[in-house]
CSV table of C-alpha atoms in Angstrom, one decimal:
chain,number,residue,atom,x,y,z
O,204,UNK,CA,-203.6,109.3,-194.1
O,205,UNK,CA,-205.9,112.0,-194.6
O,206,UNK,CA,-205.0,115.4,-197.0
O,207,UNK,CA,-205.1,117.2,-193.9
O,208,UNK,CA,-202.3,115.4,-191.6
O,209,UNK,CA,-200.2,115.1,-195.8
O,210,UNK,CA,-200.3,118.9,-195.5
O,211,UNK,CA,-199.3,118.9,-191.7
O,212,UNK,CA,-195.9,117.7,-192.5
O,213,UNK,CA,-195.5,120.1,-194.8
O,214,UNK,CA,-196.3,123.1,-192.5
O,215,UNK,CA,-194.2,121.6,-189.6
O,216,UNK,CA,-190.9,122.6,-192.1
O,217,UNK,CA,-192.3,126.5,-192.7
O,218,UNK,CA,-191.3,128.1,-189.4
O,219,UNK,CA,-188.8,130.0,-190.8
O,220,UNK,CA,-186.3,130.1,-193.9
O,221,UNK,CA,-183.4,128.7,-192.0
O,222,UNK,CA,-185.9,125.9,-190.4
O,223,UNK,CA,-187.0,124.8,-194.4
O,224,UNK,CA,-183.6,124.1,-194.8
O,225,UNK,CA,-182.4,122.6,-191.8
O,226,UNK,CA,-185.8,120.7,-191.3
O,227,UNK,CA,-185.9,119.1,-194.9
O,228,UNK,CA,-182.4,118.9,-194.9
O,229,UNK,CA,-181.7,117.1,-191.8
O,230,UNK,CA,-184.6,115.0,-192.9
O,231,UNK,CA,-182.2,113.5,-195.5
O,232,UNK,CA,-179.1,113.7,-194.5
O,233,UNK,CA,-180.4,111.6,-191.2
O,234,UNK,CA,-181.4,108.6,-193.4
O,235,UNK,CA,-178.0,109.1,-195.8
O,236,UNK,CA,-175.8,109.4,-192.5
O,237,UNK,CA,-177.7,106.8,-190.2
O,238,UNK,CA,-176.8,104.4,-193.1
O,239,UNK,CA,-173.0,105.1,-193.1
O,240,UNK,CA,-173.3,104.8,-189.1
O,241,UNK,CA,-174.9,100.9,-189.4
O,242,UNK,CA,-172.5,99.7,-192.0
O,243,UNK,CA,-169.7,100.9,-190.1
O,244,UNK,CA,-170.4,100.2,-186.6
O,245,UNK,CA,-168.9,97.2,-185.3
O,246,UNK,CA,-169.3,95.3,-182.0
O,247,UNK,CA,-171.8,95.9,-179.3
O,248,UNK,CA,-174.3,98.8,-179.6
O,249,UNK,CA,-174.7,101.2,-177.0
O,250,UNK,CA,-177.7,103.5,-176.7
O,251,UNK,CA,-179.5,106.2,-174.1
O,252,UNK,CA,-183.0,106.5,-174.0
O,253,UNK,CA,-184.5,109.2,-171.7
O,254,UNK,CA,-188.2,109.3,-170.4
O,255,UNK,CA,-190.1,109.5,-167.1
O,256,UNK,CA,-192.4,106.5,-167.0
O,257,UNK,CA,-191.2,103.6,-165.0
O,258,UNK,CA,-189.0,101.9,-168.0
O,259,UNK,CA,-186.2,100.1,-165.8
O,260,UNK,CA,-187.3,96.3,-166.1
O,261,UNK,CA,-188.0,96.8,-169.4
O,262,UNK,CA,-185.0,98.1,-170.4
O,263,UNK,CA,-183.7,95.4,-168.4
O,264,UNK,CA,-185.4,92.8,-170.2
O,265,UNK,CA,-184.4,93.8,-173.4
O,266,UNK,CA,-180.4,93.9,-172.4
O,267,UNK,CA,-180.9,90.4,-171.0
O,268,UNK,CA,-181.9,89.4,-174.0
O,269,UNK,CA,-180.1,91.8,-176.7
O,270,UNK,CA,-176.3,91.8,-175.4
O,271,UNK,CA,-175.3,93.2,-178.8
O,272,UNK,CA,-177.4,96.6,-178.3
O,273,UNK,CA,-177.3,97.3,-175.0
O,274,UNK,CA,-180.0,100.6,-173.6
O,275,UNK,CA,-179.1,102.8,-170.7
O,276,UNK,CA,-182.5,104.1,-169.2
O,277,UNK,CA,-182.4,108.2,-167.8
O,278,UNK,CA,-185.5,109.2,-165.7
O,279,UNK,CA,-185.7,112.8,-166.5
O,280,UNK,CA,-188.5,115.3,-165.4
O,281,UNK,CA,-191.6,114.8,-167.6
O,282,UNK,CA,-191.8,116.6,-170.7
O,283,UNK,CA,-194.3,119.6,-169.6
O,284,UNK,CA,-191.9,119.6,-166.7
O,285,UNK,CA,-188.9,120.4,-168.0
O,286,UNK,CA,-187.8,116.9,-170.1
O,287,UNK,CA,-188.8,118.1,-173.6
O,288,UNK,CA,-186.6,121.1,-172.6
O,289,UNK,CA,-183.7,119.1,-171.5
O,290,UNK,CA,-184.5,116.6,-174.6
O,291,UNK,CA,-183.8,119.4,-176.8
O,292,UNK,CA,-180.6,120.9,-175.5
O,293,UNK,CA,-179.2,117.9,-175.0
O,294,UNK,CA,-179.7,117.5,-179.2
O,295,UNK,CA,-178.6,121.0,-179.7
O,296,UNK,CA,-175.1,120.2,-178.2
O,297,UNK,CA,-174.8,116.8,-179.6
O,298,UNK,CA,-174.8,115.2,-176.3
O,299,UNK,CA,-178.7,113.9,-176.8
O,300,UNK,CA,-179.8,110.3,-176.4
O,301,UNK,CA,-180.6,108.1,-178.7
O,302,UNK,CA,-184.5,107.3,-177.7
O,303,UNK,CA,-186.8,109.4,-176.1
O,304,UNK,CA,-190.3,109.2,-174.8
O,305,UNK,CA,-192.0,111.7,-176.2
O,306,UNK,CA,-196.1,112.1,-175.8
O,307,UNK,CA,-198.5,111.8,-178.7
O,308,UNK,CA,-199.7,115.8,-178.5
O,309,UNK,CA,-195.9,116.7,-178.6
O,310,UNK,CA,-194.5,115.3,-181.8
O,311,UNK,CA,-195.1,117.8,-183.7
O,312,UNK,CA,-193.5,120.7,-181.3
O,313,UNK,CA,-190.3,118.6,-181.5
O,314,UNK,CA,-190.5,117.7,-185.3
O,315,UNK,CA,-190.6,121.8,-185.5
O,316,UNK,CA,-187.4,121.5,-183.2
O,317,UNK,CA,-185.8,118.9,-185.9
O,318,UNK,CA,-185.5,116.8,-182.5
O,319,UNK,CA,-187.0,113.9,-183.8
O,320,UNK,CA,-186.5,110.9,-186.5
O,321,UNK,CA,-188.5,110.0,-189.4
O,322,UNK,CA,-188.2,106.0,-188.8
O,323,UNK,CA,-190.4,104.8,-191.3
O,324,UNK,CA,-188.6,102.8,-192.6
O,325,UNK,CA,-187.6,101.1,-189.6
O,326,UNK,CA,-191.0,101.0,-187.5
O,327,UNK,CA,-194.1,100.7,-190.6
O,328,UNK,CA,-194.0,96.9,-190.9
O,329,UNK,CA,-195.1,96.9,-187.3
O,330,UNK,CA,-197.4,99.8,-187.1
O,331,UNK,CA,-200.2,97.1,-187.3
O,332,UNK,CA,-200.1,95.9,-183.7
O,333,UNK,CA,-201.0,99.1,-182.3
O,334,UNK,CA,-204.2,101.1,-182.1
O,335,UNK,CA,-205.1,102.6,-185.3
O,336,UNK,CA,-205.3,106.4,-183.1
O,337,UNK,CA,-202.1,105.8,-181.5
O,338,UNK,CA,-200.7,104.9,-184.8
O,339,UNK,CA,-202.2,108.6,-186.0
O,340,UNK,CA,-200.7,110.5,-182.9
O,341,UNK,CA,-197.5,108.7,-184.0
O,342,UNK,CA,-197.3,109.9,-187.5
O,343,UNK,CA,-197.1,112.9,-189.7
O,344,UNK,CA,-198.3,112.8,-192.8
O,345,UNK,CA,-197.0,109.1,-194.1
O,346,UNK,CA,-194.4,109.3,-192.3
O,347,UNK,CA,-193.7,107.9,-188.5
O,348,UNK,CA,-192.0,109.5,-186.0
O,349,UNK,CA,-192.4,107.1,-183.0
O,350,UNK,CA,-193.9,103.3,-181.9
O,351,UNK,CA,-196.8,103.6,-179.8
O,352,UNK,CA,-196.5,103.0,-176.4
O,353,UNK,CA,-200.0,103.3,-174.4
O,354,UNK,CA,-203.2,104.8,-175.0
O,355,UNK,CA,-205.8,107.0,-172.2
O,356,UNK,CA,-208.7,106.2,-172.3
O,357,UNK,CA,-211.4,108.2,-170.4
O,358,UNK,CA,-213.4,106.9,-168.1
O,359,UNK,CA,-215.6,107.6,-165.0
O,360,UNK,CA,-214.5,106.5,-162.0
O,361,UNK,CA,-217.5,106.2,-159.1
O,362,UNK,CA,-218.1,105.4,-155.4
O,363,UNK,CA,-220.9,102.7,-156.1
O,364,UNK,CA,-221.4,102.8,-152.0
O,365,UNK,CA,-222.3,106.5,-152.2
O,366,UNK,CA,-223.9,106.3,-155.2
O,367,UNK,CA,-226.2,103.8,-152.7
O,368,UNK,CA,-226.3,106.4,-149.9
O,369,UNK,CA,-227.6,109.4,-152.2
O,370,UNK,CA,-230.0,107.1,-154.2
O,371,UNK,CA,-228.1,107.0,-157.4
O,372,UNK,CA,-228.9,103.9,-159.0
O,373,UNK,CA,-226.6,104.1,-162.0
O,374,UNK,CA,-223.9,106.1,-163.7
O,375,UNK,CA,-224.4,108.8,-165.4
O,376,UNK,CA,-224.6,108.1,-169.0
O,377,UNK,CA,-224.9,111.7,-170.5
O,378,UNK,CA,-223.7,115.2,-168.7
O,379,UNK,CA,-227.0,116.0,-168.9
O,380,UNK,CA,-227.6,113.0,-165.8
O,381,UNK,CA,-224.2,113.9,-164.5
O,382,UNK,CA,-225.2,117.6,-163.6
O,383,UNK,CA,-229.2,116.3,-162.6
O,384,UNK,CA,-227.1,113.6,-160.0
O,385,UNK,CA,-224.7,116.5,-158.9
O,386,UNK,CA,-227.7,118.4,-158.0
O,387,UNK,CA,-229.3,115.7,-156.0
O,388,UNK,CA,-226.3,114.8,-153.9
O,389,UNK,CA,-226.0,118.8,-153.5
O,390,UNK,CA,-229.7,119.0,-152.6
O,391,UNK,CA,-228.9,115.9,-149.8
O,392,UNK,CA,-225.5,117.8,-148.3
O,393,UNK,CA,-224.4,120.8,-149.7
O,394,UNK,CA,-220.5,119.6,-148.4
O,395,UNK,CA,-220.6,116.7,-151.0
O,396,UNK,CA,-219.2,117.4,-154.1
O,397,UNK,CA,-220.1,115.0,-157.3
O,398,UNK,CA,-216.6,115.1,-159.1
O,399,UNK,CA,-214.1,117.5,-159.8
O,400,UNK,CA,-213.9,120.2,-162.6
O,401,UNK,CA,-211.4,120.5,-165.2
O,402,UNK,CA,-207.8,122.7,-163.5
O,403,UNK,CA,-205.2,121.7,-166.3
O,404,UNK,CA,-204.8,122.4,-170.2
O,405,UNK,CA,-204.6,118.5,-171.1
O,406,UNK,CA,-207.6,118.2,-169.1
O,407,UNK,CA,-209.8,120.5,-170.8
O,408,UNK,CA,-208.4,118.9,-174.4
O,409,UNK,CA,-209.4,115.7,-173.5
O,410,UNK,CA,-213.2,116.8,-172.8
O,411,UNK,CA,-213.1,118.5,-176.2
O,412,UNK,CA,-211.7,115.6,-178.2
O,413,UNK,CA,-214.9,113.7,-177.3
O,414,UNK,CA,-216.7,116.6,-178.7
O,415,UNK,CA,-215.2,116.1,-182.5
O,416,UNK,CA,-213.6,119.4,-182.5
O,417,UNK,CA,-210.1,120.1,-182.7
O,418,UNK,CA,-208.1,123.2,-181.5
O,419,UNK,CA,-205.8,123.2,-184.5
O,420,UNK,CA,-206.3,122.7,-188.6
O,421,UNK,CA,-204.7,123.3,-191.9
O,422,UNK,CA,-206.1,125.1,-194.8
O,423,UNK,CA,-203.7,125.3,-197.4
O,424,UNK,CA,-200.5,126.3,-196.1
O,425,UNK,CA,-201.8,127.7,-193.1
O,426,UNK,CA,-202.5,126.8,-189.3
O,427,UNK,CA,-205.9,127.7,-188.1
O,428,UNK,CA,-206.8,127.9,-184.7
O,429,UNK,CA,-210.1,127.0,-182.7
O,430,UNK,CA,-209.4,127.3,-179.1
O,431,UNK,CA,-212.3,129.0,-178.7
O,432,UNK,CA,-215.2,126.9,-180.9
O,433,UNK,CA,-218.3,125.5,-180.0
O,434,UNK,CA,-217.1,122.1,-178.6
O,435,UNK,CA,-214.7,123.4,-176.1
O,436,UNK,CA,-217.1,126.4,-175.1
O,437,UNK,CA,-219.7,124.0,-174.7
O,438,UNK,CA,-217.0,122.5,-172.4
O,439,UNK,CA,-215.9,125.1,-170.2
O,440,UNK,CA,-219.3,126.6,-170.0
O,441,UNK,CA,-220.8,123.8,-168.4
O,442,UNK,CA,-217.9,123.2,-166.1
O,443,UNK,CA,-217.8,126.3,-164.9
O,444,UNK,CA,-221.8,126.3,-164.4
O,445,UNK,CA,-221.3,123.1,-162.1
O,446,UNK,CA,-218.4,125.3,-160.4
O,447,UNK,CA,-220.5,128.1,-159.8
O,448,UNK,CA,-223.3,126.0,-158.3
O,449,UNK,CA,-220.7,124.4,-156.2
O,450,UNK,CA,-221.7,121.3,-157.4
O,451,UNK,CA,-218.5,119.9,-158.1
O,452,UNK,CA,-214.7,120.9,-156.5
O,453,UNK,CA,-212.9,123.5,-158.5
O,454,UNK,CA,-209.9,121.6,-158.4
O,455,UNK,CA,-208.0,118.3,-157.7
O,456,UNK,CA,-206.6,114.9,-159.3
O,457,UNK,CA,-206.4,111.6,-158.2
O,458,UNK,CA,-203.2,111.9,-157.7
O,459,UNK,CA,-204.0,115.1,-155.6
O,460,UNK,CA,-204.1,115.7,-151.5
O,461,UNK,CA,-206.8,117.4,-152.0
O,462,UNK,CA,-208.8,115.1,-153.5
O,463,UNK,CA,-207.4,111.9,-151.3
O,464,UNK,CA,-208.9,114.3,-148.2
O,465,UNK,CA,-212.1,114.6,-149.7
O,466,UNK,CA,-212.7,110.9,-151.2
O,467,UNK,CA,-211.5,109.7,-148.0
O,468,UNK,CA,-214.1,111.8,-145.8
O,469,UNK,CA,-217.0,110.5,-148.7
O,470,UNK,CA,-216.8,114.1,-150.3
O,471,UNK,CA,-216.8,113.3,-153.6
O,472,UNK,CA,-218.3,110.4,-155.5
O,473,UNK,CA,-217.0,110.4,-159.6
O,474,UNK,CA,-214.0,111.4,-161.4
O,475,UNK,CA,-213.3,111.3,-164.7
O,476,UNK,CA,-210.0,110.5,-166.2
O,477,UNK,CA,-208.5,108.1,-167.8
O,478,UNK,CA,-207.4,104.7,-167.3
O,479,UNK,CA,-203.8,105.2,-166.2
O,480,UNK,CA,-205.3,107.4,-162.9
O,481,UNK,CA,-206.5,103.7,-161.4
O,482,UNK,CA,-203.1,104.2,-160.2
O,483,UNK,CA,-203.3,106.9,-158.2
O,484,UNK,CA,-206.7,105.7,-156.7
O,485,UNK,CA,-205.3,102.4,-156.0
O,486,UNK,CA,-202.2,103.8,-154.4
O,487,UNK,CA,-203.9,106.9,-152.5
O,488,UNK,CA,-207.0,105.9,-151.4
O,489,UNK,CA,-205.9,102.0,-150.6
O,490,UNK,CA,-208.7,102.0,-147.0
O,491,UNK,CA,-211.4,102.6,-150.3
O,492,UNK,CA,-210.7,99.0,-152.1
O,493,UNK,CA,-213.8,97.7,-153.1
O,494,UNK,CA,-215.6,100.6,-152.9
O,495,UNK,CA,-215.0,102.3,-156.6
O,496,UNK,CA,-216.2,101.1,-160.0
O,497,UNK,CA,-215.3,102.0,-163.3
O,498,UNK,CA,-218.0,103.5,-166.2
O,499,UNK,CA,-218.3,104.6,-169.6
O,500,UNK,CA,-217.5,108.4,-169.6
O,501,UNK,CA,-220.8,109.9,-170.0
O,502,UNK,CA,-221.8,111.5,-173.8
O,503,UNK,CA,-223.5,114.9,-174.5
O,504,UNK,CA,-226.1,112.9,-176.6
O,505,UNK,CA,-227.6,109.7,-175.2
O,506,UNK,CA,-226.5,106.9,-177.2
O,507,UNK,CA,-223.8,108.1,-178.9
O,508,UNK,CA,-220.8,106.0,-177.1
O,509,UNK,CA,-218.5,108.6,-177.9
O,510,UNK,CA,-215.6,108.6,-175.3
O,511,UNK,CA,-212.2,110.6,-175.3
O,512,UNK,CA,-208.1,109.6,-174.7
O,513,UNK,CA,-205.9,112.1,-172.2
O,514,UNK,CA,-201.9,111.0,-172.0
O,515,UNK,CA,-200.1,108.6,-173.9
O,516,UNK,CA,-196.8,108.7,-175.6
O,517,UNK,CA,-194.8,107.0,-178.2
O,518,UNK,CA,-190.9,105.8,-178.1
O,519,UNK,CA,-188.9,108.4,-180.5
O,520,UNK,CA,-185.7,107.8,-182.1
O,521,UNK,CA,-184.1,111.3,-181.9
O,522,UNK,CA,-181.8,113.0,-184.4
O,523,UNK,CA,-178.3,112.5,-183.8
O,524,UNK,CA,-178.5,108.9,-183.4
O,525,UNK,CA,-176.0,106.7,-184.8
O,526,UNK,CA,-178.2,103.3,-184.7
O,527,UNK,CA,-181.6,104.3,-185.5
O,528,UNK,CA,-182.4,100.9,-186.8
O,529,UNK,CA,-181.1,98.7,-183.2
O,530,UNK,CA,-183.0,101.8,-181.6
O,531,UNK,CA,-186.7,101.3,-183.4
O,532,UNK,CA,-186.0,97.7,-182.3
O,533,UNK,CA,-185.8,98.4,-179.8
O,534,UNK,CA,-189.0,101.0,-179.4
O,535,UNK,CA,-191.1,97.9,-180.8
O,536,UNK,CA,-189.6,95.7,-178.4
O,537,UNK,CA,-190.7,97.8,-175.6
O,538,UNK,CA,-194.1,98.2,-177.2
O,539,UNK,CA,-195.0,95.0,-178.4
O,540,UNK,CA,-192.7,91.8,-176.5
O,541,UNK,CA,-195.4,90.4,-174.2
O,542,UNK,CA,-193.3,90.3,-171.1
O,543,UNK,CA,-192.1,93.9,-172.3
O,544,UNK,CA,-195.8,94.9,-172.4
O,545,UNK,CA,-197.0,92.9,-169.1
O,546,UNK,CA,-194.2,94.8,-167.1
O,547,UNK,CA,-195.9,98.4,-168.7
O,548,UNK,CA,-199.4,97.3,-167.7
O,549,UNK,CA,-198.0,96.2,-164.1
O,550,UNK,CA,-196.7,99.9,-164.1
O,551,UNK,CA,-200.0,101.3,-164.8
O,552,UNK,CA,-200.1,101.9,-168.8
O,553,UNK,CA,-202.3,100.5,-170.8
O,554,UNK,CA,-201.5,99.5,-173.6
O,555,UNK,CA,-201.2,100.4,-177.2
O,556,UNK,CA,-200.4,97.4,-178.5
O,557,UNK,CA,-204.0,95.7,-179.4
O,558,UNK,CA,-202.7,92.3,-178.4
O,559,UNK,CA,-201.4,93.5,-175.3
O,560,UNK,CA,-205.2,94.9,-174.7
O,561,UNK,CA,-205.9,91.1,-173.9
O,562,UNK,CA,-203.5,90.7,-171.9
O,563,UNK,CA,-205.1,88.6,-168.7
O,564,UNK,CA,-204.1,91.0,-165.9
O,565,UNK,CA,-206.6,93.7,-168.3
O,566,UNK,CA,-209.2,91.0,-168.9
O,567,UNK,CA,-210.1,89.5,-165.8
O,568,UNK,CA,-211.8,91.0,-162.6
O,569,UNK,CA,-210.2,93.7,-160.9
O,570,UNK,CA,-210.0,93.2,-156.7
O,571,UNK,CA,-210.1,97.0,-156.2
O,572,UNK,CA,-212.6,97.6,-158.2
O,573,UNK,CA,-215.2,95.2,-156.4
O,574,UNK,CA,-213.7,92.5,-159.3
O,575,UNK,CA,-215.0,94.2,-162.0
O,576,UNK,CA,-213.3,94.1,-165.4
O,577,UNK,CA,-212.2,97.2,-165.5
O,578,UNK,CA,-210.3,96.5,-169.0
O,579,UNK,CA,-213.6,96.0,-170.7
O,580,UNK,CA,-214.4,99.5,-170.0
O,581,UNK,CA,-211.0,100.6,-170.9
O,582,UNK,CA,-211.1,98.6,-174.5
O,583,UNK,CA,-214.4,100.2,-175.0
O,584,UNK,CA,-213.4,103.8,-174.3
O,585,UNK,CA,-210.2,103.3,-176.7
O,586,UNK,CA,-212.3,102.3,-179.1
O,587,UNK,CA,-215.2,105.6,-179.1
O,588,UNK,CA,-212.0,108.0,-179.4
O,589,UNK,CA,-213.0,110.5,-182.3
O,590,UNK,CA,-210.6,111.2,-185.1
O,591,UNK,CA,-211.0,113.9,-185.7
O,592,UNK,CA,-208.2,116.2,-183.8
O,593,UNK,CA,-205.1,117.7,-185.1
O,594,UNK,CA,-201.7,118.0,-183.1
O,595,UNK,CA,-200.3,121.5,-183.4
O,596,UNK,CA,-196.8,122.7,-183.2
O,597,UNK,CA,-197.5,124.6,-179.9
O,598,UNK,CA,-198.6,121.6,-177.6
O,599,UNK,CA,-196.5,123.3,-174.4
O,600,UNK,CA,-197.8,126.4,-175.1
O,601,UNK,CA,-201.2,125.8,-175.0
O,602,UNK,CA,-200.9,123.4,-172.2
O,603,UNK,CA,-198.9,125.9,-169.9
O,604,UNK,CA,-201.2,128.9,-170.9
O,605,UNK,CA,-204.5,126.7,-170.0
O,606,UNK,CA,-203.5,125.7,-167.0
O,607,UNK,CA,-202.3,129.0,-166.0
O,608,UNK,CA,-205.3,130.7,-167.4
O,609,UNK,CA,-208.3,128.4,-165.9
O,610,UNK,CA,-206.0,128.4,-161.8
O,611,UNK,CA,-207.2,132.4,-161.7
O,612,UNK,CA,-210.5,133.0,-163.9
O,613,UNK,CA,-213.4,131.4,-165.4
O,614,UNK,CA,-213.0,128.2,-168.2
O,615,UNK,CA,-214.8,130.4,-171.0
O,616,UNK,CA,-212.4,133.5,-170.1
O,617,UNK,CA,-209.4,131.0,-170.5
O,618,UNK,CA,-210.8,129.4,-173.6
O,619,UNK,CA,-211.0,133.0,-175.1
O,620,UNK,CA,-207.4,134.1,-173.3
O,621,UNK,CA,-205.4,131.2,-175.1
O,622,UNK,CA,-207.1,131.3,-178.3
O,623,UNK,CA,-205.0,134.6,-178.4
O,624,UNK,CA,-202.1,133.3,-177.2
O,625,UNK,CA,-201.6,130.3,-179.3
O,626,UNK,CA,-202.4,132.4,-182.4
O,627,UNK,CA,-199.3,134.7,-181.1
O,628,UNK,CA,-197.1,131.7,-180.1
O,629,UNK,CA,-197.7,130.2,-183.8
O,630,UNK,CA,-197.0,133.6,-185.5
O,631,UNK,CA,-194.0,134.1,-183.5
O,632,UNK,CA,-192.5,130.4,-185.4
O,633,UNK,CA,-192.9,132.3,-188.7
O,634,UNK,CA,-195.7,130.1,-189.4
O,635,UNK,CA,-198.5,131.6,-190.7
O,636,UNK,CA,-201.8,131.4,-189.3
O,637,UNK,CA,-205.2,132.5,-188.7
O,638,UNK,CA,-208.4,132.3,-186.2
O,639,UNK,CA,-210.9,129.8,-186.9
């Protein structure tokens, strides 16, 4: 681990006086008390674990084959949505579960929130299996606070039969030949839009991760904050240029009527995201098999092959519980048993888990995709992923503020909006900070 994530730790314990002391001492008294609770538990185990991705079967394969410490799954609300929220009271009134799923850009927000469980000791013999990022996002410092679970690689997703109609004869490789092909399908029909622009806070992350710049650093024992630096105004400014231009629609997912309207009319040709929105492509847009292909996210310099992640969480053991070894055994289980791991990828993650990345149903051709292998491109992203960003302790904030921020002005005026209000939100935990 690198000084800076060492020093992380530490700052995660400074939001207040009362928070040193609860924090740090919560941090031991979990490992002394956990201990008492294995050595004098008898009989079968019972444990909770809450999360909103599709967990069922796997929680049923692991109680098929586990009778001793037996997992009751809870689909709560996801975690900008209400679950971290739920997550935490639950804990405050000692009626939380014992597992959560908690995403990579959150960890920290909850270790603030003395939510979560150093399991170290439990998980670090296994860390190897898993992504070397995903093993990052997991940890603070040198110690881990959840087992990876799946990785987002970003991608572009294409119509390769427009790409034929508007005499585009390959992906873009660079933004640079993403904006010249948005102008030439705009030039051919002003209605066509090339992709979609950025509309949430995780999205906007994402496109400055592949940058190298990070929104959040430590210098000493202080937070600084760079919302607003050259990566992610580099960013915004050229989204918003292709907005302006209409070149591109000013909002819309995947997953989004919006977009389903438009993709099925032959409105839009790309969009970028990560690997995990195949999904919602593949169930949306079902008429349109065959007709999309997957592609390296393009790169602000030719060449460079650097790519981004959005999404992806880890399995958390959360404080309060009374088998935190059965339940990192469980966390590994679900990240790492091949069957566990097959039944994830069939529920469209993709996996952490580096042997699970060769799993046949990633390797071979994908059908919707025209038989491409789609994994390939998926591997390759997860691989380009810079290192260089830094979790802060205000994840929902920022994420909430964005997204709220970009849905009524322009992506530079939001960058410049929440770079205010993060440096507020982390002043108002007692921690100090500063503008970068």
């Amino acid at each position: 681990m690198d000084s800076t994530t060492i020093r992380t730790r530490r700052l995660l314990t400074f939001a207040t006086a009362a928070l040193l002391v609860a924090g740090l001492g919560a941090c031991s008294s979990i490992d002394s008390s956990s201990d008492t609770a294995e050595k004098s538990q008898s009989g079968p185990v019972k444990m909770e674990f809450w999360g909103w991705a599709g967990y069922e079967k796997i929680v049923d394969q692991w109680n098929a084959s586990h009778p001793n410490a037996e997992v009751t799954f809870k689909k709560i609300p996801s975690g900008g949505t209400g679950g971290y929220t739920q997550i935490s009271n639950a804990i405050t009134a000692g009626e939380g579960p014992c597992l959560a799923q908690i995403e990579y850009q959150a960890i920290p927000s909850m270790l603030v929130k003395n939510t979560v469980m150093d399991i170290t000791k439990y998980a670090s013999a296994d860390m190897a299996k898993y992504a070397p990022s995903a093993v990052s996002a997991s940890s603070i410092g040198d110690k881990i606070y959840g087992v990876p679970v799946d990785v987002g690689p970003m991608v572009l997703f294409y119509r390769k039969d427009l790409f034929a109609k508007y005499g585009i004869t390959k992906p873009p490789a660079t933004w640079a030949e993403y904006k010249a092909d948005a102008e030439k399908v705009a030039a051919a029909d002003p209605s066509v839009k090339f992709g979609n622009a950025p509309s949430e806070g995780n999205d906007l992350a994402a496109y400055t991760l592949q940058t190298g710049q990070s929104w959040y650093s430590v210098k000493g024992d202080s937070w600084t904050v760079s919302i607003d630096n050259p990566g992610t105004r580099k960013v915004a400014e050229f989204w918003q240029g292709l907005k302006d231009k209409g070149l591109v629609q000013k909002s819309g997912n995947a997953w989004d009527p919006k977009f389903n309207k438009a993709a099925t009319a032959g409105k839009v040709l790309t969009f970028v995201n990560a690997s995990w929105a195949a999904g919602g492509i593949k169930g949306d847009l079902k008429d349109l098999s065959g007709k999309w292909r997957v592609a390296p996210m393009p790169t602000w310099e030719a060449g460079d092959g650097k790519s981004s992640s959005n999404g992806g969480s880890a399995t958390s053991v959360m404080t309060g519980c009374k088998s935190p070894r059965e339940a990192a055994q469980f966390a590994t289980f679900l990240s790492s048993d091949p069957q566990a791991v097959k039944t994830g990828i069939e529920s469209g993650l993709y996996p952490a888990s580096k042997a699970g990345q060769e799993d046949p149903s990633l390797t071979g051709g994908d059908p919707y995709f025209g038989g491409q292998k789609v994994g390939d491109v998926y591997k390759a992203s997860a691989a380009q992923v810079p290192s260089t960003w830094t979790n802060g302790p205000t994840y929902q904030q920022v994420q909430t503020d964005l997204t709220g921020a970009m849905g009524k002005g322009t992506l530079p005026d939001a960058v410049t909006e929440v770079q205010a209000s993060t440096v507020a939100a982390i002043k108002k935990l007692g921690l100090s900070v500063t503008n970068g």
